[in-house]
Structure formats: structure tokens, C-alpha cells
Coordinates of C-alpha atoms in Angstrom, one line a residue:
Chain U
X1 CA -0.2 9.0 -13.2
X2 CA -2.7 9.5 -10.5
X3 CA -3.0 11.4 -7.3
X4 CA -5.2 8.7 -5.4
X5 CA -4.0 5.0 -6.0
X6 CA -5.4 2.0 -4.9
X7 CA -2.1 1.0 -3.3
X8 CA -3.1 3.4 -0.6
X9 CA -6.3 1.7 0.6
X10 CA -4.4 -1.6 0.2
X11 CA -1.5 -0.2 2.7
X12 CA -4.6 0.9 5.1
X13 CA -6.2 -2.6 4.6
X14 CA -2.9 -4.0 5.6
X15 CA -2.2 -2.0 8.6
X16 CA -5.9 -3.2 9.6
X17 CA -4.7 -6.8 9.4
X18 CA -1.3 -5.9 10.8
X19 CA -2.8 -4.8 14.1
X20 CA -4.8 -8.3 14.3
X21 CA -1.8 -10.1 13.9
X22 CA -0.1 -8.0 16.9
X23 CA -3.0 -8.6 18.8
X24 CA -3.2 -12.3 18.3
X25 CA 0.7 -12.3 19.0
X26 CA 0.1 -10.6 22.5
X27 CA -2.7 -12.8 23.5
X28 CA -0.6 -15.7 22.8
X29 CA 3.2 -15.2 21.8
X30 CA 3.7 -18.5 20.8
X31 CA 0.7 -19.1 18.5
X32 CA 1.4 -19.4 14.7
X33 CA -2.2 -18.3 14.1
X34 CA -0.5 -14.8 14.5
X35 CA 1.6 -15.5 11.5
X36 CA -1.4 -16.3 9.0
X37 CA -2.5 -12.6 10.0
X38 CA 1.0 -11.0 9.5
X39 CA 1.4 -12.6 6.1
X40 CA -1.9 -11.9 5.2
X41 CA -0.9 -8.1 6.0
X42 CA 2.5 -8.1 4.5
X43 CA 0.7 -9.1 1.1
X44 CA -1.2 -6.1 1.2
X45 CA 1.6 -3.6 2.4
X46 CA 4.6 -4.8 0.2
X47 CA 2.5 -7.1 -2.4
X48 CA 3.6 -5.2 -5.2
X49 CA 7.4 -4.9 -4.5
X50 CA 7.4 -8.7 -3.8
X51 CA 8.5 -10.9 -6.9
X52 CA 5.6 -13.4 -7.9
X53 CA 7.2 -16.6 -6.5
X54 CA 8.0 -15.0 -3.2
X55 CA 4.4 -13.9 -3.0
X56 CA 3.5 -17.4 -3.9
X57 CA 5.3 -19.1 -1.5
X58 CA 4.0 -16.7 1.4
X59 CA 0.2 -17.4 0.2
X60 CA 1.0 -21.1 0.2
X61 CA 2.3 -21.0 3.9
X62 CA -0.7 -19.0 4.8
X63 CA -3.2 -21.4 3.6
X64 CA -1.2 -24.2 5.4
X65 CA -1.3 -22.4 8.6
X66 CA -4.9 -21.9 8.2
X67 CA -5.4 -25.6 6.8
X68 CA -4.1 -27.0 9.9
X69 CA -6.4 -25.1 12.2
X70 CA -4.4 -23.0 14.5
X71 CA -6.0 -20.0 13.2
X72 CA -9.1 -19.4 15.7
X73 CA -10.7 -16.7 17.4
X74 CA -9.0 -15.3 20.6
X75 CA -12.3 -13.7 21.4
X76 CA -10.9 -11.2 24.1
X77 CA -12.9 -8.2 24.1
X78 CA -13.4 -5.7 25.9
X79 CA -16.1 -3.9 23.8
X80 CA -19.0 -4.7 26.0
X81 CA -17.9 -2.6 29.0
X82 CA -17.1 0.3 27.3
X83 CA -20.1 0.3 25.0
X84 CA -21.6 3.7 25.1
X85 CA -25.6 4.1 25.0
X86 CA -26.6 6.5 22.5
X87 CA -30.1 7.7 22.5
X88 CA -30.1 9.5 19.0
X89 CA -30.1 8.4 15.4
X90 CA -27.1 10.0 14.5
X91 CA -25.5 6.7 14.8
X92 CA -26.5 5.9 11.3
X93 CA -24.8 8.7 9.5
X94 CA -21.3 6.9 8.9
X95 CA -23.1 3.9 7.5
X96 CA -25.3 6.2 5.1
X97 CA -21.9 7.9 4.4
X98 CA -20.1 5.2 2.8
X99 CA -22.4 5.0 -0.5
X100 CA -23.1 8.3 -0.6
X101 CA -19.3 9.7 -0.7
X102 CA -18.9 6.6 -3.3
X103 CA -21.2 7.9 -5.6
X104 CA -19.8 11.3 -5.3
X105 CA -16.6 10.0 -6.2
X106 CA -17.8 8.0 -9.1
X107 CA -19.8 10.5 -10.6
X108 CA -18.8 13.8 -9.8
X109 CA -14.8 13.5 -9.2
X110 CA -13.9 11.1 -11.9
X111 CA -12.7 13.6 -14.5
X112 CA -11.0 16.0 -12.0
X113 CA -7.3 16.8 -12.9
X114 CA -5.0 18.8 -10.6
X115 CA -2.3 20.1 -12.9
X116 CA -2.9 17.6 -15.5
X117 CA -2.8 14.8 -13.5
X118 CA -5.9 12.4 -13.0
X119 CA -6.8 12.5 -9.4
X120 CA -8.2 8.8 -9.7
X121 CA -7.2 5.9 -12.0
X122 CA -10.2 5.7 -14.2
X123 CA -9.8 1.9 -14.3
X124 CA -10.4 1.7 -10.5
X125 CA -12.9 4.6 -10.1
X126 CA -15.4 2.4 -8.1
X127 CA -12.9 0.7 -5.9
X128 CA -11.1 4.2 -5.1
X129 CA -14.6 5.5 -4.4
X130 CA -15.7 3.1 -2.0
X131 CA -12.0 3.4 -0.3
X132 CA -12.6 7.1 0.0
X133 CA -16.0 6.4 1.2
X134 CA -14.8 4.7 4.2
X135 CA -11.9 6.8 5.0
X136 CA -14.2 10.0 5.1
X137 CA -17.2 8.0 6.9
X138 CA -14.5 6.9 9.4
X139 CA -13.5 10.6 10.1
X140 CA -17.1 11.3 10.3
X141 CA -17.7 8.4 12.7
X142 CA -15.0 9.7 14.9
X143 CA -16.4 13.2 14.9
X144 CA -20.0 12.0 15.6
X145 CA -18.7 9.5 18.2
X146 CA -16.0 11.6 19.8
X147 CA -13.9 8.6 19.5
X148 CA -10.8 8.0 17.9
X149 CA -9.2 5.9 14.5
X150 CA -6.9 4.1 17.2
X151 CA -10.2 2.7 18.5
X152 CA -11.5 1.9 15.3
X153 CA -8.7 -0.2 14.2
X154 CA -8.9 -1.9 17.5
X155 CA -12.7 -2.4 16.9
X156 CA -12.1 -3.9 13.3
X157 CA -9.7 -6.1 14.8
X158 CA -12.4 -7.7 16.9
X159 CA -14.6 -8.6 14.0
X160 CA -11.6 -9.9 12.0
X161 CA -10.9 -12.2 14.7
X162 CA -14.7 -13.3 14.9
X163 CA -14.6 -13.9 11.2
X164 CA -11.3 -15.6 11.2
X165 CA -9.5 -17.2 8.4
X166 CA -12.9 -17.7 6.1
X167 CA -12.1 -13.8 5.4
X168 CA -9.6 -15.0 2.8
X169 CA -11.4 -17.5 1.0
X170 CA -13.2 -15.1 -1.8
X171 CA -9.7 -14.1 -2.7
X172 CA -8.4 -17.3 -3.0
X173 CA -11.1 -18.4 -5.2
X174 CA -10.5 -15.6 -7.4
X175 CA -7.0 -16.8 -7.4
X176 CA -8.1 -20.3 -8.3
X177 CA -10.2 -18.9 -11.4
X178 CA -7.0 -17.1 -12.7
X179 CA -4.8 -20.5 -12.4
X180 CA -7.8 -22.3 -14.2
X181 CA -7.8 -19.7 -16.9
X182 CA -4.1 -19.8 -17.5
X183 CA -4.3 -23.9 -17.4
X184 CA -6.8 -24.2 -20.3
X185 CA -9.5 -25.7 -18.0
X186 CA -12.3 -23.7 -20.3
X187 CA -10.8 -25.4 -23.6
X188 CA -11.0 -28.7 -22.0
X189 CA -14.5 -28.2 -20.8
X190 CA -15.8 -26.8 -24.3
X191 CA -14.4 -29.8 -25.7
X192 CA -16.2 -32.3 -23.5
X193 CA -19.4 -30.5 -24.2
X194 CA -19.2 -31.0 -27.7
X195 CA -18.1 -34.5 -27.8
X196 CA -20.4 -36.1 -25.5
X197 CA -23.6 -33.9 -25.4
X198 CA -26.2 -33.9 -28.2
X199 CA -26.7 -29.9 -29.0
X200 CA -28.4 -30.3 -32.3
X201 CA -32.0 -29.1 -30.8
X202 CA -32.3 -25.9 -29.6
X203 CA -34.1 -26.8 -26.4
X204 CA -31.4 -29.3 -25.3
X205 CA -28.6 -26.5 -26.1
X206 CA -30.5 -24.4 -24.0
X207 CA -30.7 -26.6 -21.3
X208 CA -27.2 -27.6 -21.4
X209 CA -25.9 -23.7 -21.4
X210 CA -28.3 -23.0 -18.3
X211 CA -27.6 -26.2 -16.2
X212 CA -23.9 -25.9 -17.1
X213 CA -23.7 -22.4 -15.8
X214 CA -25.2 -23.4 -12.8
X215 CA -23.2 -26.9 -12.1
X216 CA -20.0 -25.3 -13.2
X217 CA -20.7 -22.5 -10.7
X218 CA -21.6 -24.5 -8.0
X219 CA -18.2 -26.4 -8.7
X220 CA -16.1 -23.5 -8.8
X221 CA -18.1 -21.2 -6.8
X222 CA -17.6 -18.2 -9.1
X223 CA -19.8 -17.4 -12.0
X224 CA -17.4 -15.2 -13.7
X225 CA -15.3 -18.3 -13.9
X226 CA -17.9 -20.4 -15.4
X227 CA -18.8 -18.0 -17.8
X228 CA -16.2 -17.8 -20.0
X229 CA -16.0 -21.7 -20.2
X230 CA -19.7 -22.0 -20.8
X231 CA -19.9 -19.1 -23.4
X232 CA -17.1 -20.5 -25.8
X233 CA -18.3 -24.0 -25.3
X234 CA -21.8 -23.9 -25.9
X235 CA -23.1 -20.5 -25.9
X236 CA -21.2 -19.0 -28.9
X237 CA -21.0 -22.3 -31.4
X238 CA -24.1 -23.7 -30.6
X239 CA -26.7 -20.9 -29.5
X240 CA -25.3 -17.8 -31.3
X241 CA -23.9 -19.6 -34.3
X242 CA -25.8 -22.5 -35.1
X243 CA -29.2 -21.2 -33.9
X244 CA -28.7 -17.2 -34.6
X245 CA -29.5 -16.2 -31.1
X246 CA -29.3 -12.8 -29.8
X247 CA -25.8 -12.9 -28.0
X248 CA -27.2 -10.2 -25.4
X249 CA -29.9 -12.4 -24.6
X250 CA -27.8 -15.7 -24.4
X251 CA -25.0 -13.5 -22.0
X252 CA -27.3 -12.0 -19.8
X253 CA -29.6 -15.0 -19.2
X254 CA -26.4 -17.5 -18.8
X255 CA -24.7 -15.1 -16.4
X256 CA -27.9 -14.9 -14.2
X257 CA -28.3 -18.7 -14.3
X258 CA -24.5 -19.0 -13.0
X259 CA -25.8 -16.8 -10.2
X260 CA -28.5 -19.3 -9.2
X261 CA -25.7 -21.6 -8.9
X262 CA -23.8 -19.1 -6.8
X263 CA -27.0 -19.2 -4.6
X264 CA -26.7 -22.9 -3.9
X265 CA -22.8 -23.4 -3.2
X266 CA -20.4 -23.1 -0.1
X267 CA -17.8 -22.4 -2.7
X268 CA -19.1 -19.0 -2.7
X269 CA -18.0 -18.3 0.7
X270 CA -18.2 -14.6 0.5
X271 CA -21.9 -14.7 0.1
X272 CA -23.1 -18.0 1.7
X273 CA -20.3 -18.7 4.5
X274 CA -18.6 -15.7 5.7
X275 CA -22.2 -14.2 6.2
X276 CA -23.2 -17.3 8.2
X277 CA -20.0 -16.5 10.3
X278 CA -21.1 -13.0 10.5
X279 CA -24.3 -14.0 11.8
X280 CA -23.1 -16.4 14.3
X281 CA -25.4 -19.0 12.8
X282 CA -24.4 -22.7 14.4
X283 CA -25.2 -24.1 11.0
X284 CA -22.8 -22.8 8.3
X285 CA -25.2 -24.0 5.4
X286 CA -28.4 -22.4 6.8
X287 CA -28.1 -19.6 4.2
X288 CA -27.6 -21.9 1.3
X289 CA -30.4 -24.0 2.4
X290 CA -33.0 -21.0 2.4
X291 CA -31.7 -19.8 -1.0
X292 CA -31.7 -23.3 -2.6
X293 CA -35.6 -23.3 -3.3
X294 CA -35.4 -19.9 -4.9
X295 CA -32.2 -20.8 -7.0
X296 CA -33.6 -24.1 -8.5
X297 CA -37.4 -22.4 -9.3
X298 CA -35.4 -19.6 -11.1
X299 CA -33.4 -22.3 -13.2
X300 CA -36.3 -23.9 -14.5
X301 CA -37.6 -20.3 -15.2
X302 CA -34.4 -19.4 -17.2
X303 CA -34.8 -22.4 -19.3
X304 CA -37.9 -21.8 -20.4
X305 CA -37.6 -17.9 -20.7
X306 CA -34.2 -18.4 -23.1
X307 CA -35.7 -21.0 -25.1
X308 CA -39.2 -18.8 -25.7
X309 CA -37.0 -15.8 -26.3
X310 CA -35.1 -17.7 -28.7
X311 CA -37.8 -19.1 -30.4
X312 CA -39.6 -16.0 -31.1
Chain E
X1 CA -6.1 -30.4 -35.5
X2 CA -4.6 -29.8 -31.8
X3 CA -5.4 -32.0 -29.1
X4 CA -7.0 -30.8 -26.2
X5 CA -5.2 -31.3 -23.0
X6 CA -8.1 -32.5 -20.4
X7 CA -5.9 -33.2 -17.4
X8 CA -6.3 -29.6 -15.9
X9 CA -10.0 -30.7 -15.4
X10 CA -8.6 -32.9 -12.5
X11 CA -8.3 -29.5 -10.5
X12 CA -11.7 -28.8 -10.9
X13 CA -12.5 -32.1 -9.6
X14 CA -10.3 -31.7 -6.6
X15 CA -12.5 -28.4 -5.6
X16 CA -15.7 -30.6 -5.7
X17 CA -14.4 -33.5 -3.7
X18 CA -13.0 -31.4 -1.1
X19 CA -16.2 -29.6 -0.2
X20 CA -17.8 -32.8 -0.6
X21 CA -16.1 -34.3 2.2
X22 CA -15.6 -31.1 4.1
X23 CA -12.1 -30.6 4.0
X24 CA -10.8 -27.4 4.7
X25 CA -11.8 -25.2 1.9
X26 CA -8.3 -23.4 1.8
X27 CA -6.4 -26.7 1.4
X28 CA -8.8 -28.0 -1.4
X29 CA -7.9 -24.5 -3.2
X30 CA -4.3 -25.1 -2.9
X31 CA -4.2 -28.5 -4.0
X32 CA -6.5 -27.6 -6.7
X33 CA -4.5 -25.1 -8.1
X34 CA -1.4 -27.3 -7.9
X35 CA -2.8 -30.0 -9.7
X36 CA -4.3 -28.1 -12.3
X37 CA -0.9 -26.2 -12.8
X38 CA 0.9 -29.8 -12.9
X39 CA -1.4 -31.1 -15.2
X40 CA -0.9 -28.3 -17.6
X41 CA 2.8 -28.9 -17.5
X42 CA 4.0 -26.0 -15.5
X43 CA 7.2 -26.0 -13.3
X44 CA 7.4 -25.5 -9.4
X45 CA 8.6 -21.7 -9.9
X46 CA 5.9 -21.2 -12.4
X47 CA 3.1 -22.6 -10.2
X48 CA 4.2 -20.4 -7.4
X49 CA 4.3 -17.3 -9.5
X50 CA 1.0 -18.2 -10.8
X51 CA -0.7 -18.3 -7.4
X52 CA 1.5 -15.3 -5.9
X53 CA 0.2 -12.9 -8.9
X54 CA -3.2 -14.4 -8.7
X55 CA -3.4 -13.3 -5.1
X56 CA -1.8 -9.9 -5.8
X57 CA -4.2 -9.2 -8.6
X58 CA -7.3 -10.0 -6.5
X59 CA -6.7 -8.0 -3.4
X60 CA -9.7 -5.8 -4.1
X61 CA -11.8 -8.5 -3.0
X62 CA -10.3 -8.8 0.4
X63 CA -10.2 -4.8 0.6
X64 CA -13.8 -4.5 -0.1
X65 CA -14.5 -6.8 3.1
X66 CA -12.0 -5.6 5.5
X67 CA -11.8 -1.7 5.1
X68 CA -15.2 -1.2 6.2
X69 CA -15.0 -3.3 9.2
X70 CA -13.2 -0.3 10.9
X71 CA -16.5 1.7 10.5
X72 CA -18.8 -0.9 11.4
X73 CA -16.8 -2.1 14.2
X74 CA -16.9 1.7 15.7
X75 CA -20.6 1.7 15.0
X76 CA -21.4 -1.2 17.0
X77 CA -19.4 0.2 19.6
X78 CA -21.8 3.3 19.6
X79 CA -24.6 1.1 20.1
X80 CA -25.7 0.9 16.0
X81 CA -27.8 -2.5 17.0
X82 CA -29.6 -1.1 19.8
X83 CA -30.6 1.8 17.9
X84 CA -31.8 0.2 14.8
X85 CA -33.9 -1.7 17.0
X86 CA -35.2 0.9 18.9
X87 CA -36.1 2.5 15.4
X88 CA -38.0 -0.8 14.1
X89 CA -39.8 -1.3 17.1
X90 CA -41.8 1.9 16.3
X91 CA -43.0 0.1 13.7
X92 CA -45.6 -2.0 15.4
X93 CA -47.5 -3.6 12.5
X94 CA -44.2 -4.5 10.6
X95 CA -43.8 -8.1 10.3
X96 CA -41.0 -10.0 9.5
X97 CA -42.4 -10.9 6.0
X98 CA -43.1 -7.4 5.3
X99 CA -39.6 -6.4 6.3
X100 CA -37.8 -8.8 4.4
X101 CA -39.6 -8.4 1.2
X102 CA -39.3 -4.6 1.6
X103 CA -35.5 -5.1 2.0
X104 CA -35.4 -7.5 -0.9
X105 CA -37.2 -4.9 -3.1
X106 CA -35.0 -2.1 -2.0
X107 CA -31.8 -4.0 -2.5
X108 CA -32.7 -5.0 -5.9
X109 CA -33.8 -1.5 -6.9
X110 CA -30.7 0.1 -5.4
X111 CA -28.2 -2.2 -7.3
X112 CA -29.9 -2.1 -10.4
X113 CA -29.3 1.6 -10.5
X114 CA -25.7 1.1 -9.5
X115 CA -26.1 1.3 -5.6
X116 CA -24.5 -2.2 -5.1
X117 CA -22.9 -0.8 -1.7
X118 CA -26.2 0.5 -0.2
X119 CA -26.4 -3.4 1.0
X120 CA -23.9 -5.9 2.2
X121 CA -23.6 -8.7 4.5
X122 CA -20.7 -7.0 6.7
X123 CA -22.3 -3.3 6.1
X124 CA -26.2 -3.7 6.6
X125 CA -27.3 -7.4 7.2
X126 CA -25.3 -8.1 10.5
X127 CA -25.4 -4.1 11.8
X128 CA -29.0 -3.7 10.8
X129 CA -31.1 -6.0 9.3
X130 CA -30.5 -8.9 11.5
X131 CA -31.3 -6.9 14.6
X132 CA -34.4 -5.8 13.3
X133 CA -35.8 -9.1 12.7
X134 CA -34.6 -10.3 15.9
X135 CA -36.7 -7.4 17.4
X136 CA -39.8 -8.1 15.3
X137 CA -40.0 -11.9 16.0
X138 CA -39.4 -11.5 19.7
X139 CA -42.1 -8.8 19.9
X140 CA -44.7 -10.8 18.1
X141 CA -43.8 -14.1 19.5
X142 CA -42.7 -14.5 22.9
X143 CA -40.4 -17.2 23.7
X144 CA -39.7 -17.8 20.1
X145 CA -36.8 -20.7 19.6
X146 CA -33.2 -20.0 18.8
X147 CA -33.5 -22.4 15.7
X148 CA -36.2 -20.1 14.6
X149 CA -34.4 -16.8 14.9
X150 CA -31.3 -18.5 13.1
X151 CA -33.7 -19.4 10.3
X152 CA -35.0 -15.6 10.1
X153 CA -31.7 -14.5 10.2
X154 CA -30.6 -16.6 7.4
X155 CA -33.4 -15.6 5.4
X156 CA -32.2 -11.8 5.9
X157 CA -28.8 -12.8 4.5
X158 CA -30.3 -14.6 1.7
X159 CA -32.3 -11.5 0.9
X160 CA -29.2 -9.2 0.7
X161 CA -27.6 -11.9 -1.8
X162 CA -30.5 -12.6 -3.9
X163 CA -31.5 -8.9 -4.4
X164 CA -27.7 -7.9 -5.2
X165 CA -27.3 -10.7 -7.5
X166 CA -30.6 -10.3 -9.4
X167 CA -30.1 -6.3 -9.2
X168 CA -26.9 -5.4 -10.2
X169 CA -26.8 -7.4 -13.5
X170 CA -29.1 -4.8 -14.8
X171 CA -26.9 -2.0 -14.1
X172 CA -25.0 -0.8 -17.4
X173 CA -21.7 -0.1 -15.8
X174 CA -21.4 -3.4 -13.8
X175 CA -18.4 -5.6 -13.8
X176 CA -20.2 -8.4 -15.2
X177 CA -21.7 -6.7 -17.9
X178 CA -18.6 -5.5 -18.7
X179 CA -16.9 -8.8 -18.7
X180 CA -19.6 -10.3 -20.6
X181 CA -19.2 -7.7 -23.5
X182 CA -15.5 -7.8 -23.6
X183 CA -15.6 -11.7 -23.6
X184 CA -18.1 -11.6 -26.7
X185 CA -16.3 -9.0 -28.4
X186 CA -12.7 -11.5 -28.8
X187 CA -15.0 -13.7 -30.4
X188 CA -15.7 -11.0 -33.0
X189 CA -19.5 -10.6 -31.6
X190 CA -20.3 -6.9 -30.7
X191 CA -23.1 -6.5 -28.2
X192 CA -23.9 -3.1 -26.7
X193 CA -23.7 -3.4 -22.8
X194 CA -27.1 -1.6 -22.3
X195 CA -28.6 -4.7 -24.2
X196 CA -27.1 -7.1 -21.8
X197 CA -28.0 -5.4 -19.2
X198 CA -31.6 -5.1 -20.4
X199 CA -32.1 -8.8 -20.8
X200 CA -31.6 -9.2 -17.3
X201 CA -34.8 -7.6 -16.6
X202 CA -37.3 -10.7 -17.2
X203 CA -34.9 -13.0 -14.7
X204 CA -34.7 -10.0 -12.2
X205 CA -38.6 -10.0 -12.1
X206 CA -39.3 -13.5 -11.8
X207 CA -37.0 -14.1 -8.8
X208 CA -38.7 -11.1 -7.2
X209 CA -41.8 -12.6 -7.3
X210 CA -40.9 -16.0 -6.6
X211 CA -38.7 -15.1 -3.8
X212 CA -41.3 -12.7 -2.3
X213 CA -44.1 -15.3 -2.3
X214 CA -41.4 -17.7 -0.3
X215 CA -41.2 -14.8 2.3
X216 CA -44.9 -14.2 2.5
X217 CA -45.2 -17.8 3.6
X218 CA -42.8 -17.0 6.2
X219 CA -45.2 -15.2 8.3
X220 CA -47.6 -17.9 8.2
X221 CA -45.0 -20.5 9.5
X222 CA -44.2 -18.0 12.2
X223 CA -47.9 -17.9 13.2
X224 CA -48.1 -22.1 13.4
X225 CA -44.6 -22.0 15.4
X226 CA -46.2 -19.6 17.6
X227 CA -49.5 -21.5 18.1
X228 CA -47.8 -24.7 18.9
X229 CA -45.6 -23.0 21.5
X230 CA -48.7 -21.6 23.1
X231 CA -50.0 -24.8 23.5
X232 CA -46.7 -26.2 24.9
X233 CA -47.2 -23.5 27.6
X234 CA -50.6 -24.3 28.4
X235 CA -50.2 -27.9 28.9
X236 CA -47.3 -26.9 31.5
X237 CA -50.0 -24.8 33.4
X238 CA -52.4 -27.6 33.5

């Protein structure tokens, strides 16, 4: 039992999506693009009471609507004219308030109980903290700007519309990771590595582990998906068991090698593609191109570092 | 010995092929999820349930992006970008390289003590960092081409990513660190999260040095572009 649940924040997120759905329907009632936002909103608002199969059907329909290219920005924004020109730096306060309130919740309010009931779910303390940070920061913003939460909802709808369907990509990739895990993809990769690659030398073992983490992350777009696969396939049997490596070093450097892969892949959409859309870059792969040399250098450095650390 | 079912690997191939041929990423993900599940002998209702529960379980990822949009939108309406540009224009001798190196350093440092939310593409790069970069670049180099500005903005986004990835891994209570120790524990290997976090430091230092050097070269590149542009305008006058 907790007083402040994650569900409340999912509900508010759903309302933001619903506002955008209504806006899209209003601008073009025949557009099925609005249906994409409506389903997305529903999965947030009533996701918990939906049977998994029904939720699955809704997700599939949502993907197909976006896939056939009917989810496009409508772009009708009136904000430009309404813009108020402020001349003081109070405008920054809400931006700084989000992290400060989040930290306050994580470190100060985490253990607070009201008549024996936890204020927050301990499992989701960071997420609840960020959620509260956003809510209080929004209230603060309305006070400072003398604006209304209603306008904030319209403003978020303007940004949602500009970002369009790629906003759902991170979540879909995480969903794919769960599907991979429950279908035994990890076991299969581990089997292949041990059958076809020579891991009897420390250096080759290290190289396969480091590059394997990066390549797998490039393919699936998520180092968290790649880590269990490479760890159970190479890290534990080869590096930790055969070469008696320190598991903390192997784990940490493996994950960081995966992050090098994240820098290089369009599959990590939330880091590489969504920002390109946010910044209105014409080339959606430009961020990846900028990150590529650094990622490649660090991969080579990691092979050397890990080899030397394990050799000592 | 139990035989290993290799068929689910086709699912990974589908994702790779999908983005190689620039198919819609959402469609690639859907096809991959279906092929992987079929290869693992799952029935259609099971596949749908797997996709549905997977989506519901991962709602926290979308929530982290969507909820702050309301505040960012409101701040942008009340001239957040303009104020950020005005603030930065006071630092006359700030160059693009110096700004980006400072941002990278701060992002890595704050993320390593658990302040991952101090940055962010939607929270910091779009509303603050990108307009600052643009202001400095325009001030120093008149008529800077659009493509160069885009390159600089992409560098801003890259600094945010690199600082975050190679900073938060040093933070002991970070999800990835917990994920690693939990996973190892299942294999009977006990590791303290603090040790895993500690061994993130060597790579974090290396990446800061390597990337800061690349950013340092960026100013040189801008100067070169500026000289070429000046020559072009001189020729126009003659």
C-alpha cells in the first residue's frame, strides 16, 4: 500500500496524450492519425485493467497506423503570436526545480509514512520523484508565468505533435527486449559464440566480449538487452570462470562497451533519433555520425583496458 | 544435453535488416517480435499477450519523456530560448568548444552522483544548449551556413548522451549497476554494486579526454570555415 502511486503519473501522461489526440481529430476529423494518439493515451489511462491480449492487439494496431505513415505533424501552432517576452531570469526556475524536487523526494521523503502507509513505492522511488518533480515544477511555472495548466497541456501537445510517432520508439524497443528474453534469444547467442569462436586466449575472449556487447547493442539498440546475452555467453564462462577475472571489472566494462554501441545505432532512437527530431536536424543520423569516432576510439581503449586489468 | 533452439535469432536479424533498408522502425520491431515468438513456438494469443504486457511494463520510458513536455512547452512559450541566448551572450569570450567541453564535464559529473535529470535532450539540449551554441556561433562567425549550425547542434546532443552514459554508470544506485549485480547473483557470483560502479571510472576518464579533444578541434574547424566564407565575400566585392 502506498499513497502516491506510479499509476497517477501514467494517468496524467495519458491525459497529455489524449489532448493531442483530440487536437489531431479536431484539425482533421477523418485522419486516422488521431487514432494512434488515442490508443497510446488509452494504454496509459486504462493499461492496468486491460487484459494483456487486448493491450497487445491495441499495440499492434497502433504500430500499423504509424507504420503506414498517416501520423504526421499537423503543425498548426498559435504559440508564436502569444509568446510573451520576459526580461528576467526567473524563466529558468521551473527547469531547475524538476531535478531539485526529484532529489528531495529520493533522499528526504523516501521513508516517510502516513499512519503506517508508505508515501512512495520504494521500488519506483526515482520515477515517483521525477513525477512529483514535474507536477510541482508545473505549478511553480504557472505561478511564475501567471499561466494556466490548461495552456501547459496545449503546449505539450504542440511538442508531441512536432516529435510525432518516434516518441513511442524507446518503449517499443524495451518491449522487444522483453520478447527476446522470454523467447530464448540470449541462450541461442551464447551457444553460437561458444561453438564457433575461439575463446581459449584471454585477448580473444576480451575482444569477443567487448565487440560482441557493442555489435549486439547496435543491432538491438539497447545495452540492457545485450548485457545478459554476452555476460552469460562469454563473460561468465570464459572471462570469469576460465580466466578468474574480477566480475565487477568484467560487468562494468562490458556494459560501457555496450554504451559505445548505443552511441552508434539508430536503434537507440530515444538518444540518437528523437533528439535529431527535437533539434529539427535535416539529417536524422547526424548525431550518430558525430558520436561514431568517439565510440570507436573508446571500444579499442576498452579492449586494451580490460585486457590489462585482467592480466595484472 | 538439451538442444538449443536457434530459430529466435531470426528476430534479431529482422531488426538489423529493417534498419539497414530504412524500413519504418516500428514495423521492423513488430515483425521481429512476431517472428521471434513464432520461432519459439508461441501461439497467437500468447504473442499478443507478450507484446501487450511488455508494452504496459515499459510505460515508465514514455512517461519520462512526455510528462516534462508540459513544463518545457510552457517555458518555451515564456521565452526560455530567448533568455538562454541573452544570458550566454554576456560571456563574450565563450567559444563553442569551451561551452561544449564545459557541458560534457558537468553532465558527466552530475550523472556520476545520481543527478541524471540535470540534463536531457528534451529538458536541456533543445531549450537551452542548442540556442546557446547557435548564439555563440552566430556572434563569432557572421553568415555561418545552416549545415554548420546543424553540425554544432548535433555535437550538443552528442555531449548530452556521452556525458550521461559514461557518468551515470559510476553512480552506485543507477539501474544498470543494479541490473548487473542482480544478474551476476543469479549465477552465484556476488559483487558489491560499489565495485561495479568503481570500475566504470577508467573508461569514463578516457572518454572525457578523447571527446574533449575532439570538441577542442571544433573551434579550429569553425575558424577555417569562417576564413573560407570571408574569402568568398571578398571575391564578391571585387
